[in-house]
């Protein structure tokens, strides 16, 4: 047998194991509310190839590829335990077991490592939390996809309704079609049907009521069986507490804004300051996509090097707020054709940093240019640090942050020399550090941060909603602080 034959046989063997993992992962998720991970990347609802690619990612962390041959025994061990709702990282279990010198079997080690999620220690499965989307544009539809994707156990977030203006004849069918097909993010993963008689969309078995309204004050959500819901406002029409409080109608408990909040509305960047949300706070903002992109790496740099001052320049894809062709717009330049021009505009991301990082004393300024691409933007973060360093040191530090720190869901890291913006469509991170573009000289560091300003931001919004709803379950083994 040739080397090539050996490689192919090995590949087919791993495919077979990955295929056998899928029903186990699905059953744990549906019946016990357990999400199986490999180095923080979920394996729920993943294909054979996706499972194998996720395992290959481990080489970035431990220096070698992780095989399904190594993780399968840990997955099988989980099925023998009395598990409660949790997230369990079989990649971390495999690596930790290999480093352990006590001679414990896989079953013994696994039981010890996830003891906090078993028996008398386990969290009781919570009743799902209702969610309402107010507005169904680019972010609203991506949030719908994510909420439906994550609703497998039925005990997490439940998308119950969408509130929109009535667009006239065929409105429901058109909105369902926009959810089903997206020119940037591709096809919806599943099936969608329309119940026009009752104004409902049924997606992967989840019945979503479509409510037509021109005003928040006109809706009584309890009439639709909705209670204690979190409403996500995707319109940006109201951004202060007074305006957003209009949504606090019967059936709505909290309001989350997908735009920068004004006044005393807390601006939350998950991973950085989500722990500051008070239990009784009923109006919060998830800030902007750019704020979510720059704040996590800015916090990382402040923690390690200290930051004296900085400037962020965002090269941002055009948005629906701009005109396709030159026409009237209340903004001075946004009326010029978005697909044909680079457009200088403003960004509130720099000023929003102060809300998300109140302890940061550095002055951060910002500006922005809209460019003719439909998705994925880049923020160039130019920082003066409190101490001198080297490019190699900064890159190694940010690489470690992206792999093992509490910010690993927010910050990704790429060293590919030929990476371009379209490579990051669908990224679930708030920002991705481009190693090849990073510049460091003395106390000056310039970071190039890619971000999917639609999907990556939507993932951050869902994380905030999970946190405030109480369905953000603990991870085992516990990640390093």
XYZ file of C-alpha atoms in Angstrom:
481
model
C 0.000 0.000 0.000
C 1.334 3.463 -0.910
C 1.575 6.488 1.374
C -1.330 8.061 -0.505
C -3.409 4.934 0.108
C -2.569 5.118 3.833
C -3.684 8.762 3.967
C -6.951 7.995 2.223
C -7.683 5.010 4.482
C -7.005 7.157 7.529
C -9.314 9.867 6.188
C -12.151 7.395 5.552
C -11.723 5.992 9.064
C -11.987 9.468 10.601
C -15.024 10.222 8.439
C -16.728 7.106 9.796
C -15.995 8.091 13.398
C -17.201 11.686 12.834
C -20.400 10.321 11.303
C -21.011 8.171 14.388
C -20.470 11.243 16.593
C -23.386 13.162 15.078
C -26.306 11.243 16.694
C -24.553 11.246 20.089
C -23.969 15.013 19.935
C -27.562 15.594 18.825
C -29.061 13.410 21.555
C -27.017 15.099 24.299
C -28.173 18.484 23.042
C -31.855 17.626 22.645
C -32.347 15.506 25.752
C -29.912 16.997 28.268
C -29.259 20.522 26.978
C -25.542 19.724 26.621
C -23.545 21.473 23.908
C -20.458 19.541 22.830
C -17.456 21.679 21.853
C -13.951 21.216 20.514
C -11.755 24.072 21.724
C -14.753 26.419 22.099
C -16.237 25.558 18.689
C -19.633 23.882 18.820
C -20.192 20.512 17.140
C -23.998 20.713 17.358
C -25.717 20.379 13.965
C -22.356 20.099 12.190
C -21.606 17.914 9.190
C -18.949 15.205 9.046
C -16.544 17.538 7.244
C -17.226 20.391 9.692
C -16.473 18.107 12.645
C -13.175 17.048 11.077
C -12.214 20.650 10.237
C -13.052 21.754 13.780
C -10.749 19.072 15.152
C -7.988 20.237 12.832
C -8.205 23.706 14.377
C -6.663 22.231 17.535
C -3.241 22.373 15.900
C -3.340 26.140 16.482
C -3.617 25.544 20.231
C -1.614 22.444 21.059
C 0.775 22.388 18.113
C -0.629 19.205 16.616
C -3.826 18.060 14.970
C -6.478 16.549 17.230
C -8.105 13.422 15.849
C -11.679 12.236 16.308
C -10.028 8.963 17.322
C -8.814 10.781 20.455
C -12.038 12.660 21.277
C -14.593 9.917 20.567
C -13.890 8.027 23.833
C -14.606 11.219 25.814
C -17.862 11.757 23.929
C -18.885 8.178 24.678
C -17.968 8.673 28.341
C -20.372 11.623 28.545
C -23.298 9.386 27.588
C -22.783 7.332 30.766
C -23.046 10.344 33.108
C -26.075 12.009 34.677
C -25.435 15.319 32.950
C -27.305 18.581 33.359
C -27.346 21.658 31.083
C -23.772 22.630 30.225
C -21.168 23.096 27.540
C -18.526 20.363 27.479
C -15.311 20.695 25.507
C -14.110 17.240 24.462
C -11.048 18.789 22.838
C -9.936 20.270 26.143
C -10.740 16.998 27.897
C -8.527 15.044 25.492
C -5.604 17.450 25.865
C -5.928 17.640 29.668
C -6.143 13.860 29.992
C -2.977 13.411 27.935
C -1.133 15.795 30.298
C -2.487 14.139 33.454
C -0.067 11.677 35.086
C -2.411 9.973 37.558
C -3.218 7.055 35.288
C -6.973 7.702 35.291
C -9.072 6.031 32.620
C -10.964 8.189 30.127
C -14.195 7.455 32.009
C -12.717 8.349 35.408
C -11.055 11.527 34.144
C -14.184 12.695 32.327
C -16.417 12.118 35.351
C -14.042 14.147 37.527
C -13.621 16.999 35.006
C -17.371 17.533 34.488
C -18.452 16.790 38.061
C -19.987 20.267 38.341
C -22.526 19.332 35.668
C -23.549 15.943 37.057
C -25.735 14.453 39.763
C -26.649 16.754 42.630
C -24.402 19.496 41.225
C -26.137 19.844 37.871
C -28.234 22.839 36.904
C -31.904 22.085 36.413
C -33.141 22.567 32.877
C -34.715 25.982 32.640
C -37.839 26.949 30.818
C -37.034 28.582 27.495
C -37.052 32.362 27.217
C -39.289 34.016 24.639
C -37.645 36.393 22.155
C -39.280 38.976 19.886
C -37.545 40.638 16.938
C -38.700 44.190 16.314
C -37.618 44.811 12.726
C -36.604 42.175 10.185
C -33.820 43.666 8.081
C -30.243 42.438 7.631
C -29.487 41.978 11.350
C -33.014 40.838 12.230
C -32.948 37.982 9.732
C -29.471 36.843 10.800
C -30.601 36.883 14.429
C -33.584 34.764 13.409
C -31.253 32.232 11.779
C -29.039 32.079 14.866
C -31.945 31.790 17.301
C -33.490 28.965 15.287
C -30.110 27.227 15.004
C -29.558 27.370 18.768
C -33.067 26.252 19.765
C -32.368 22.517 19.475
C -33.051 21.551 23.093
C -36.156 23.724 23.347
C -34.903 25.081 26.675
C -32.936 28.058 25.432
C -34.057 31.127 23.514
C -37.335 30.737 21.628
C -38.072 33.096 18.767
C -41.799 33.669 19.162
C -42.561 36.716 17.048
C -41.368 39.284 14.532
C -42.832 42.797 14.453
C -42.813 44.644 11.116
C -44.789 47.183 9.149
C -47.311 45.718 6.745
C -45.787 45.834 3.285
C -49.028 45.007 1.506
C -49.843 42.078 -0.745
C -47.556 39.074 -0.426
C -45.701 40.628 2.503
C -45.409 37.410 4.528
C -44.216 35.319 1.580
C -41.598 37.922 0.660
C -40.246 38.126 4.201
C -40.055 34.341 4.446
C -38.215 34.260 1.127
C -35.654 36.784 2.391
C -35.098 34.569 5.430
C -34.742 31.503 3.199
C -32.201 32.947 0.751
C -29.479 35.495 1.364
C -27.119 36.766 -1.339
C -24.233 37.040 1.141
C -24.846 34.410 3.781
C -26.378 31.723 1.594
C -29.330 29.422 2.075
C -31.165 28.942 5.373
C -30.118 25.638 6.917
C -33.464 23.884 7.123
C -37.039 24.262 5.928
C -39.379 27.234 5.960
C -43.127 27.233 5.347
C -45.650 30.063 5.446
C -49.049 30.099 7.177
C -50.643 33.135 5.535
C -54.009 32.621 7.208
C -52.506 33.091 10.679
C -49.567 35.355 9.694
C -46.956 32.816 10.746
C -43.619 31.554 9.495
C -42.656 28.004 10.474
C -38.873 27.478 10.375
C -37.410 24.092 11.335
C -40.605 23.395 13.266
C -40.556 26.696 15.171
C -43.749 28.719 14.773
C -42.964 32.431 14.523
C -45.844 34.900 14.706
C -45.533 37.877 12.366
C -47.133 40.920 14.000
C -47.907 43.945 11.858
C -47.607 47.248 13.695
C -46.458 50.822 13.086
C -45.834 51.581 16.751
C -44.526 49.731 19.851
C -47.424 51.030 21.936
C -50.012 49.248 19.812
C -48.946 45.667 20.606
C -50.080 43.481 23.514
C -47.728 40.508 23.246
C -49.659 38.445 25.777
C -52.394 38.098 23.154
C -49.942 35.882 21.267
C -48.979 33.774 24.292
C -45.707 35.670 24.759
C -44.507 36.256 28.313
C -41.383 37.670 30.018
C -39.829 38.070 26.583
C -36.645 39.793 25.509
C -37.378 42.141 22.613
C -34.502 42.896 20.236
C -34.956 46.222 18.455
C -33.209 46.054 15.073
C -34.624 49.301 13.696
C -32.377 51.801 15.500
C -35.297 54.221 15.466
C -35.171 54.630 19.259
C -31.796 54.713 20.976
C -32.380 56.363 24.350
C -34.106 54.944 27.424
C -37.319 56.892 26.907
C -37.760 55.705 23.333
C -36.740 52.097 23.936
C -38.998 51.877 26.993
C -41.955 52.117 24.628
C -41.317 48.445 23.925
C -41.926 47.467 27.574
C -45.447 46.339 26.850
C -47.413 43.414 28.331
C -45.340 40.306 27.625
C -41.993 42.134 27.239
C -39.540 42.060 30.141
C -36.337 43.451 28.588
C -35.276 45.406 25.504
C -31.972 44.921 23.664
C -30.919 47.441 21.014
C -28.711 46.464 18.059
C -27.199 49.930 17.719
C -25.234 52.262 20.018
C -27.376 53.412 22.941
C -27.634 57.026 23.987
C -27.745 58.663 27.413
C -27.693 56.225 30.318
C -28.406 53.127 28.206
C -25.581 50.621 28.943
C -23.511 49.745 25.852
C -22.536 46.082 26.197
C -19.768 44.214 24.374
C -20.026 40.550 25.272
C -16.787 39.178 26.663
C -15.719 42.595 27.943
C -18.423 44.127 30.105
C -21.487 41.863 29.946
C -20.998 41.033 33.630
C -21.856 44.633 34.519
C -25.507 44.192 33.455
C -27.660 44.557 36.559
C -30.377 41.915 37.004
C -33.083 44.598 37.091
C -31.791 46.487 34.020
C -34.509 46.297 31.373
C -32.989 48.390 28.562
C -29.516 47.697 27.146
C -27.591 48.241 23.923
C -25.187 45.891 22.136
C -23.322 48.940 20.773
C -22.249 48.829 17.114
C -20.508 46.189 15.011
C -17.360 48.342 14.952
C -17.397 48.863 18.726
C -17.635 45.092 19.155
C -14.718 44.674 16.748
C -12.311 47.095 18.424
C -13.126 46.870 22.157
C -12.013 43.234 22.810
C -8.540 43.658 21.210
C -8.250 47.108 22.774
C -8.943 45.581 26.197
C -6.388 42.846 25.501
C -3.730 45.413 24.604
C -4.574 47.583 27.612
C -4.324 44.598 29.955
C -0.868 43.585 28.713
C 0.834 46.779 27.533
C -1.274 49.733 28.663
C -2.639 52.219 26.124
C -1.898 55.956 26.188
C -3.950 56.977 23.156
C -5.277 55.557 19.938
C -7.080 56.133 16.660
C -9.339 53.726 14.804
C -9.994 54.006 11.068
C -12.754 51.721 9.838
C -13.036 50.617 6.226
C -16.665 49.583 6.322
C -18.871 47.788 3.805
C -21.830 49.791 2.573
C -25.137 49.368 4.391
C -28.828 49.662 3.620
C -28.781 53.233 4.930
C -26.925 54.350 1.782
C -28.326 54.894 -1.698
C -27.708 52.533 -4.611
C -27.542 55.543 -6.956
C -27.071 59.244 -6.229
C -30.197 60.573 -4.573
C -31.353 62.714 -1.671
C -30.140 61.605 1.767
C -30.171 63.466 5.071
C -26.438 62.699 5.381
C -24.055 64.879 3.384
C -22.228 62.060 1.573
C -24.381 58.967 2.114
C -26.656 60.059 -0.700
C -23.921 59.265 -3.223
C -23.979 55.849 -4.858
C -22.752 53.190 -2.388
C -21.666 50.561 -4.957
C -19.711 53.132 -6.996
C -17.870 55.190 -4.399
C -15.732 55.230 -1.299
C -17.680 57.463 1.072
C -16.166 59.308 4.024
C -18.543 59.158 6.971
C -18.583 59.264 10.742
C -18.359 56.491 13.334
C -19.492 56.589 16.926
C -17.374 53.556 17.815
C -14.521 55.550 19.334
C -16.789 57.448 21.730
C -18.627 54.207 22.587
C -15.372 52.706 23.866
C -15.674 54.810 27.027
C -18.984 53.133 27.893
C -17.686 49.615 27.350
C -14.261 50.247 28.936
C -14.853 52.926 31.597
C -11.484 52.224 33.247
C -9.558 52.961 30.048
C -7.998 56.416 30.435
C -6.639 56.612 26.893
C -8.237 58.961 24.374
C -9.517 57.033 21.347
C -10.500 58.912 18.188
C -12.130 57.465 15.102
C -13.221 57.953 11.509
C -14.736 55.776 8.817
C -14.894 55.176 5.090
C -17.699 53.178 3.452
C -16.488 51.079 0.523
C -18.228 49.154 -2.302
C -18.309 45.704 -0.694
C -21.556 44.209 0.704
C -20.164 42.651 3.912
C -17.037 42.330 6.081
C -15.170 45.416 7.234
C -11.738 46.134 8.685
C -10.757 48.364 11.596
C -7.213 49.729 11.706
C -6.382 50.340 15.356
C -3.360 52.581 15.840
C -2.179 52.562 19.462
C 0.515 54.291 21.482
C 1.425 51.860 24.258
C 2.789 52.508 27.736
C 5.847 50.369 27.075
C 7.912 49.307 24.111
C 7.506 45.859 22.618
C 8.120 43.908 19.428
C 5.938 42.676 16.615
C 6.700 39.043 17.463
C 5.739 39.560 21.111
C 2.441 41.284 20.256
C 1.481 38.610 17.721
C 2.253 35.753 20.093
C 0.281 37.467 22.841
C -2.790 38.106 20.631
C -2.599 34.561 19.283
C -2.741 33.212 22.839
C -5.613 35.569 23.685
C -7.565 34.239 20.698
C -6.996 30.613 21.682
C -7.102 30.319 25.465
C -8.326 33.552 27.109
C -11.859 34.548 28.168
C -11.934 36.645 24.961
C -11.489 33.646 22.651
C -15.100 33.861 21.429
C -14.585 37.526 20.553
C -11.072 37.542 19.056
C -9.861 35.281 16.254
C -6.389 35.259 14.706
C -5.239 34.541 11.163
C -1.751 34.305 9.719
C -2.695 33.419 6.118
C -0.689 35.758 3.837
C -3.400 35.913 1.155
C -6.476 36.574 3.345
C -9.044 39.018 1.945
C -12.381 40.326 3.192
C -14.628 37.635 1.686
C -12.731 34.982 3.654
C -14.408 36.245 6.822
C -18.053 36.111 5.722
C -19.805 34.033 8.363
C -17.158 34.493 11.062
C -18.713 34.189 14.519
C -16.012 36.299 16.177
C -16.330 40.008 16.886
C -12.956 40.618 15.207
C -10.084 38.737 13.591
C -6.481 39.889 14.044
C -4.582 39.834 10.726
C -1.059 38.793 11.732
C 0.514 39.595 8.386
C -0.659 43.209 8.423
C 0.228 43.949 12.060
C 2.895 46.613 12.551
C 4.825 47.283 15.768
C 7.674 49.717 16.336
C 8.724 50.590 19.859
C 5.654 51.797 21.706
C 3.477 52.040 18.579
C 1.261 49.132 17.491
C -1.066 49.074 14.476
C -3.595 46.236 14.428
C -5.681 45.286 11.397
C -8.957 43.779 12.587
C -11.353 42.100 10.144
C -14.986 41.663 11.172
C -18.183 40.397 9.602
C -20.198 43.476 10.419
C -23.433 41.509 9.937
C -23.001 37.919 11.124
C -20.174 38.360 13.636
C -22.064 41.222 15.239
C -25.289 39.183 15.313
C -23.419 36.432 17.186
C -22.368 38.991 19.793
C -25.979 40.151 20.166
C -27.175 36.572 20.732
C -24.456 36.076 23.378
C -25.708 39.139 25.249
C -29.314 37.930 25.020
C -28.277 34.488 26.280
C -26.521 36.123 29.217
C -29.440 38.298 30.305
C -31.883 35.427 29.820
C -29.929 33.071 32.074
C -29.418 30.335 29.458
C -25.654 30.842 29.167
C -24.535 27.561 30.723
C -21.129 26.856 32.343
C -18.325 25.223 30.348
C -16.382 22.122 31.414
C -13.543 21.689 31.944
C -13.448 25.256 33.236
C -11.409 27.544 30.911
C -8.360 29.327 32.249
C -9.045 32.731 33.787
